[in-house]
XYZ file of C-alpha atoms in Angstrom:
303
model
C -10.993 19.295 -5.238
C -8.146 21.195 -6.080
C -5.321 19.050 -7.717
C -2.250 21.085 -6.036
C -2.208 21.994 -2.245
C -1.653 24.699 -0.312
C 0.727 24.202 1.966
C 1.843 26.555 5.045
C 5.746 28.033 4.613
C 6.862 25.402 7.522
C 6.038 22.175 4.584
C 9.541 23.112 3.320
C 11.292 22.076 6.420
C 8.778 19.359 6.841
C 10.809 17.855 3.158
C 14.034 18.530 4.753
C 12.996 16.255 8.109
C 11.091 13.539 6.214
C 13.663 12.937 4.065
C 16.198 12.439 6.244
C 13.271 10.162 8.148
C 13.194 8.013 5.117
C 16.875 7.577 4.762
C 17.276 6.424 8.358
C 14.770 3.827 7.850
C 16.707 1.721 4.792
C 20.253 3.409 4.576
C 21.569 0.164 3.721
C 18.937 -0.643 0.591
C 19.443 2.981 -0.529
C 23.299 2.701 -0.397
C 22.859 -0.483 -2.702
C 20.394 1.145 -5.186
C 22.905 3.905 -5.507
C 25.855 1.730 -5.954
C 24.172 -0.028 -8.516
C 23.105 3.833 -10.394
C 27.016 4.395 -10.047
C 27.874 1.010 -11.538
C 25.847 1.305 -14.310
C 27.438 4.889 -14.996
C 30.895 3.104 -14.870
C 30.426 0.449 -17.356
C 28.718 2.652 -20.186
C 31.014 5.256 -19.814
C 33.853 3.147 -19.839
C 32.186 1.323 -22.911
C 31.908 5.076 -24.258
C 36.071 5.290 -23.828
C 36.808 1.745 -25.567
C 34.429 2.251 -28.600
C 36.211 4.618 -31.156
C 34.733 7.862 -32.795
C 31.486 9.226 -32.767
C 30.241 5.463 -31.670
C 31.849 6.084 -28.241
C 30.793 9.654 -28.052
C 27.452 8.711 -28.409
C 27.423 5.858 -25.438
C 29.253 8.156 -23.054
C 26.230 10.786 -23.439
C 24.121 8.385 -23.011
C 24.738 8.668 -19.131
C 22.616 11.861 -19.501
C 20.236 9.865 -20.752
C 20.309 6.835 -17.974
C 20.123 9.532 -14.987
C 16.718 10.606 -15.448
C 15.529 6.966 -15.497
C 17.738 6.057 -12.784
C 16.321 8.760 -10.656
C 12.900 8.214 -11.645
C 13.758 4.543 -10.169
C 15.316 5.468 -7.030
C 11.929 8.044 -6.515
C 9.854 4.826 -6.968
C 12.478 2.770 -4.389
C 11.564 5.811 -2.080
C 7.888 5.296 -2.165
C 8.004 0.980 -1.336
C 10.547 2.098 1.558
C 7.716 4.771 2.642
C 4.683 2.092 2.088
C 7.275 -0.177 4.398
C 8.567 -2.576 1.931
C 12.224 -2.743 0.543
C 13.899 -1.122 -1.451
C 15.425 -2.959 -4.193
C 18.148 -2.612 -6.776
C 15.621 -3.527 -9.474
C 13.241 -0.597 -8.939
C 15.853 1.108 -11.070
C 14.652 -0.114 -13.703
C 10.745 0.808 -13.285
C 9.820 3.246 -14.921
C 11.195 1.509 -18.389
C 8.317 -0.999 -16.940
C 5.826 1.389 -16.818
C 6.486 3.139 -20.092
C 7.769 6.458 -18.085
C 11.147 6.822 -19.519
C 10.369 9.246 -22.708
C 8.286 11.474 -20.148
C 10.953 11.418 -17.604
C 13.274 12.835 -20.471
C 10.984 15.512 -21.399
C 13.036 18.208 -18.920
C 16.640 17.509 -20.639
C 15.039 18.184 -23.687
C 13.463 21.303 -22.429
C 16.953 22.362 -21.233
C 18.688 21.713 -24.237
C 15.870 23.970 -26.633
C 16.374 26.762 -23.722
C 20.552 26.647 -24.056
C 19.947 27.068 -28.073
C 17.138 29.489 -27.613
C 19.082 31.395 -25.422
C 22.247 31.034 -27.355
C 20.521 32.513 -29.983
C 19.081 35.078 -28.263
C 22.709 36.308 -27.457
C 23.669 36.614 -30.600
C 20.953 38.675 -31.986
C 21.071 40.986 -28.732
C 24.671 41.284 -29.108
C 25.860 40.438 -32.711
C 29.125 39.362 -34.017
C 30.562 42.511 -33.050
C 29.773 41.740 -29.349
C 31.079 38.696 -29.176
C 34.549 39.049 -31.172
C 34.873 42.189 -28.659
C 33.589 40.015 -25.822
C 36.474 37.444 -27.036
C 39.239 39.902 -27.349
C 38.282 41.308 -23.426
C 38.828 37.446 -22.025
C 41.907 37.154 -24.439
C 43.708 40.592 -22.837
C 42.379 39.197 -19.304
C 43.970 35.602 -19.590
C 46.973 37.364 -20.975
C 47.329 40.042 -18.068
C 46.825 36.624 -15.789
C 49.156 35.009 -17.259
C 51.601 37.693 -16.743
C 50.771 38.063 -12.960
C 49.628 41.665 -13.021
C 47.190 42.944 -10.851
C 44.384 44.275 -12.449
C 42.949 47.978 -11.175
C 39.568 48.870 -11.631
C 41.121 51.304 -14.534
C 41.909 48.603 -16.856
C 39.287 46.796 -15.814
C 36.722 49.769 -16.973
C 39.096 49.918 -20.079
C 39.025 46.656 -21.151
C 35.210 46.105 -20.920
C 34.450 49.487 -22.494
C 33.869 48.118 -25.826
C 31.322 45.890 -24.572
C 27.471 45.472 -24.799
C 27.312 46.055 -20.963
C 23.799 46.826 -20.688
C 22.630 44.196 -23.447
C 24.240 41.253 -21.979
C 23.200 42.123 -18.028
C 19.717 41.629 -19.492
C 20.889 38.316 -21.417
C 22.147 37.463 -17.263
C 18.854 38.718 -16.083
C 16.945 36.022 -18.885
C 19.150 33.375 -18.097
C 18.660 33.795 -14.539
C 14.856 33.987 -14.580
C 14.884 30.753 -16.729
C 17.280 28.621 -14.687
C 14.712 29.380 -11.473
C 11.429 28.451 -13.829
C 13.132 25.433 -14.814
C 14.583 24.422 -11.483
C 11.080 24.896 -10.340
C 9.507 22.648 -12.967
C 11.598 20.034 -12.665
C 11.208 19.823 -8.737
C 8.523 17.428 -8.589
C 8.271 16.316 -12.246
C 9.778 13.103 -12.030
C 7.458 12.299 -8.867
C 4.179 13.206 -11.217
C 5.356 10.998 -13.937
C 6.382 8.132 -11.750
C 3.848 8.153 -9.440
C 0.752 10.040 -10.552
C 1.486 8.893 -14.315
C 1.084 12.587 -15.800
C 2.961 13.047 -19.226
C 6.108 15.254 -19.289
C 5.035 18.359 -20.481
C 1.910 18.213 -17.993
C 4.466 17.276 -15.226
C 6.496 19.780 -15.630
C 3.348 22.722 -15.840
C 2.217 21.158 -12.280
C 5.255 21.376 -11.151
C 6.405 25.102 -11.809
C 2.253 25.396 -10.988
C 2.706 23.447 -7.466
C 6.035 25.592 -6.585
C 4.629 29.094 -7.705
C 1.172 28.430 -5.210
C 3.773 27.106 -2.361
C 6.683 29.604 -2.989
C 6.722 30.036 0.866
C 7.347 26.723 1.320
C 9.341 26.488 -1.615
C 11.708 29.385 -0.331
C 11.806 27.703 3.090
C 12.909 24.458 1.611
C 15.806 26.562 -0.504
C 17.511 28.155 2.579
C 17.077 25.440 4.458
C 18.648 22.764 2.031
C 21.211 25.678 0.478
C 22.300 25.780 4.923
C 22.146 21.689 5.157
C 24.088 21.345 1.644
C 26.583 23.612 3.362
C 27.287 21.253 6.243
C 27.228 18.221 4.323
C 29.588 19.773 1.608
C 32.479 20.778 4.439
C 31.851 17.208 5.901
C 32.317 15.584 1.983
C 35.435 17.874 1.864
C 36.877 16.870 4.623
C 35.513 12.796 3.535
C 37.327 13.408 0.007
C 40.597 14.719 1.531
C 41.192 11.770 3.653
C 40.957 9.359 0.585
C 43.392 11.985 -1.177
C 45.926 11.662 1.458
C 45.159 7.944 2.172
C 44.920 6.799 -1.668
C 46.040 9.618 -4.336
C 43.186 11.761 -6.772
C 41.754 8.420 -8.087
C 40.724 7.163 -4.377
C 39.250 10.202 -3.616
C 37.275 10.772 -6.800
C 35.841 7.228 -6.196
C 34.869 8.250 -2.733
C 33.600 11.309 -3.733
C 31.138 9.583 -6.417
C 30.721 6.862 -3.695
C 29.161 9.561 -1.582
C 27.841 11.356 -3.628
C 24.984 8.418 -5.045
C 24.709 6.566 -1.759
C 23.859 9.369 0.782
C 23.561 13.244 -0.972
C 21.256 11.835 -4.087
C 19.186 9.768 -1.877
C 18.248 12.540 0.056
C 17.537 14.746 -2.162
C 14.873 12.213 -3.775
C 13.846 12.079 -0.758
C 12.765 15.408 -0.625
C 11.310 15.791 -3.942
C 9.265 12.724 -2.882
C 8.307 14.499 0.280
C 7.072 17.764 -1.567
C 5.192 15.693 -4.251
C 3.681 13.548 -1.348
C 2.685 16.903 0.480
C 1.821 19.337 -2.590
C -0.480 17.080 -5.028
C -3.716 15.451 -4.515
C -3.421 11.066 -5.031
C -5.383 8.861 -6.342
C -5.379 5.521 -5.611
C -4.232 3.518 -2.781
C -1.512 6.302 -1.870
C -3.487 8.435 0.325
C -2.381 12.349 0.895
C -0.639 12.841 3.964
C -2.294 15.641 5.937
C -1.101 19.333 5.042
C 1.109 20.190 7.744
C -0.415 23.394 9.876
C 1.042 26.457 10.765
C 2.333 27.041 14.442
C 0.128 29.881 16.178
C 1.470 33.419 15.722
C 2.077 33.402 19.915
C 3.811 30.392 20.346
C 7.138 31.042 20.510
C 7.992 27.916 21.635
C 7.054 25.932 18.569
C 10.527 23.798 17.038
């Protein structure tokens, strides 16, 4: 048996609808388990603010840290409300339980080698000379800002004449191709380490692996969530506005956080728990929901 599914093009908006299933059924737990992520932000960062020196530094990034675990937490919160038990605050704190935390860290590291690797990749397809003329360009621009001059495609062509064009397009082009392989990756990685117990590195093969076989459904989930991020982003604009007008900047940044961990982070761990659910073969007492089919090529009438 194969260990990652195929999955018709349509299995991306199946993530989109059963997440949103799965946050109707315990808004209320979900809310809490969020408030509690948020809470826990709060106190080490303002820990991070009160300690001096490179003692508070270190606390304050340790938020990067907590997330992962946090969200590995709320993915296993998902799962009990899916199996129809609560949610709880606690679940938060599972995967330290089950030993998951230094595989559900595995992807920041990853990110962090690929921002040095391709820092350094820069440099030796650019040089020095590239960047001090690459530093000089955004120096004239600021300055020509500054001054409120409008800038014509002439000066623009001038002032980026000295510059590696071609060399750093192709840097763009690497950085782009890297951001989608690790976006992919790290889909369903957490959902593999939490719930099928697969170390970090393995996790994160399956899961560029599970995306690359179901890039149909992949691509469908992408414009579809990209189109349903839209609408929820003008409706958490318009959310964060009223708590500017009603209670200053520092009542609408706590709304905007509010929201931000109770309802838009839910869901999408919703999703990723959908496409794990969907995409991989379980073991164990979680059985794998049935692979969603296709509508027929002549039925038009098919939602």
């Amino acid at each position: 048996m194969k260990e990652i599914r195929k999955l018709p093009a349509s299995a991306g908006a199946q993530w989109l609808l059963d997440t949103f299933s799965l946050y109707r059924r315990a808004p209320l737990q979900l809310a809490r388990i969020g408030l509690t992520w948020l809470l826990v932000n709060w106190v080490v960062t303002l820990l991070g603010t009160m300690l001096p020196g490179t003692a508070g530094l270190a606390l304050q990034m340790m938020t990067l840290v907590i997330s992962p675990v946090m969200f590995g937490g709320m993915l296993y919160a998902m799962g009990e409300i899916d199996q129809g038990r609560p949610g709880l605050a606690t679940h938060l704190l599972q995967p330290i339980r089950d030993r998951r935390v230094s595989h559900l860290l595995v992807p920041l590291a990853i990110q962090v080698l690929a921002v040095l690797l391709l820092g350094a990749l820069l440099y030796l397809m650019i040089g020095r000379e590239g960047f001090t003329a690459f530093s000089d360009t955004m120096t004239k621009m600021q300055e020509l800002g500054r001054s409120g001059q409008q800038i014509s495609p002439e000066t623009a062509a001038e002032l980026v004449a000295n510059l590696p064009a071609q060399r750093i397009a192709l840097w763009m082009l690497l950085v782009f191709c890297t951001a989608v392989a690790l976006t992919l990756a790290m889909f369903t990685q957490p959902a593999l380490v939490v719930f099928d117990r697969q170390s970090g590195m393995h996790a994160l093969r399956l899961s560029l692996q599970g995306c690359i076989e179901n890039i149909g459904a992949t691509a469908v989930f992408t414009v579809l969530g990209l189109i349903a991020a839209f609408c929820v982003y003008v409706l958490f604009v318009i959310v964060v506005q009223l708590g500017m007008l009603l209670g200053g900047p520092l009542a609408a940044a706590f709304i905007a956080q509010l929201v931000f961990t109770t309802v838009l982070m839910p869901l999408y761990v919703g999703a990723v728990y959908s496409a794990w659910k969907q995409m991989f073969v379980h073991r164990g007492s979680r059985g794998a929901p049935p692979v969603p089919q296709s509508p027929p090529a002549n039925d038009i009438f098919h939602a």
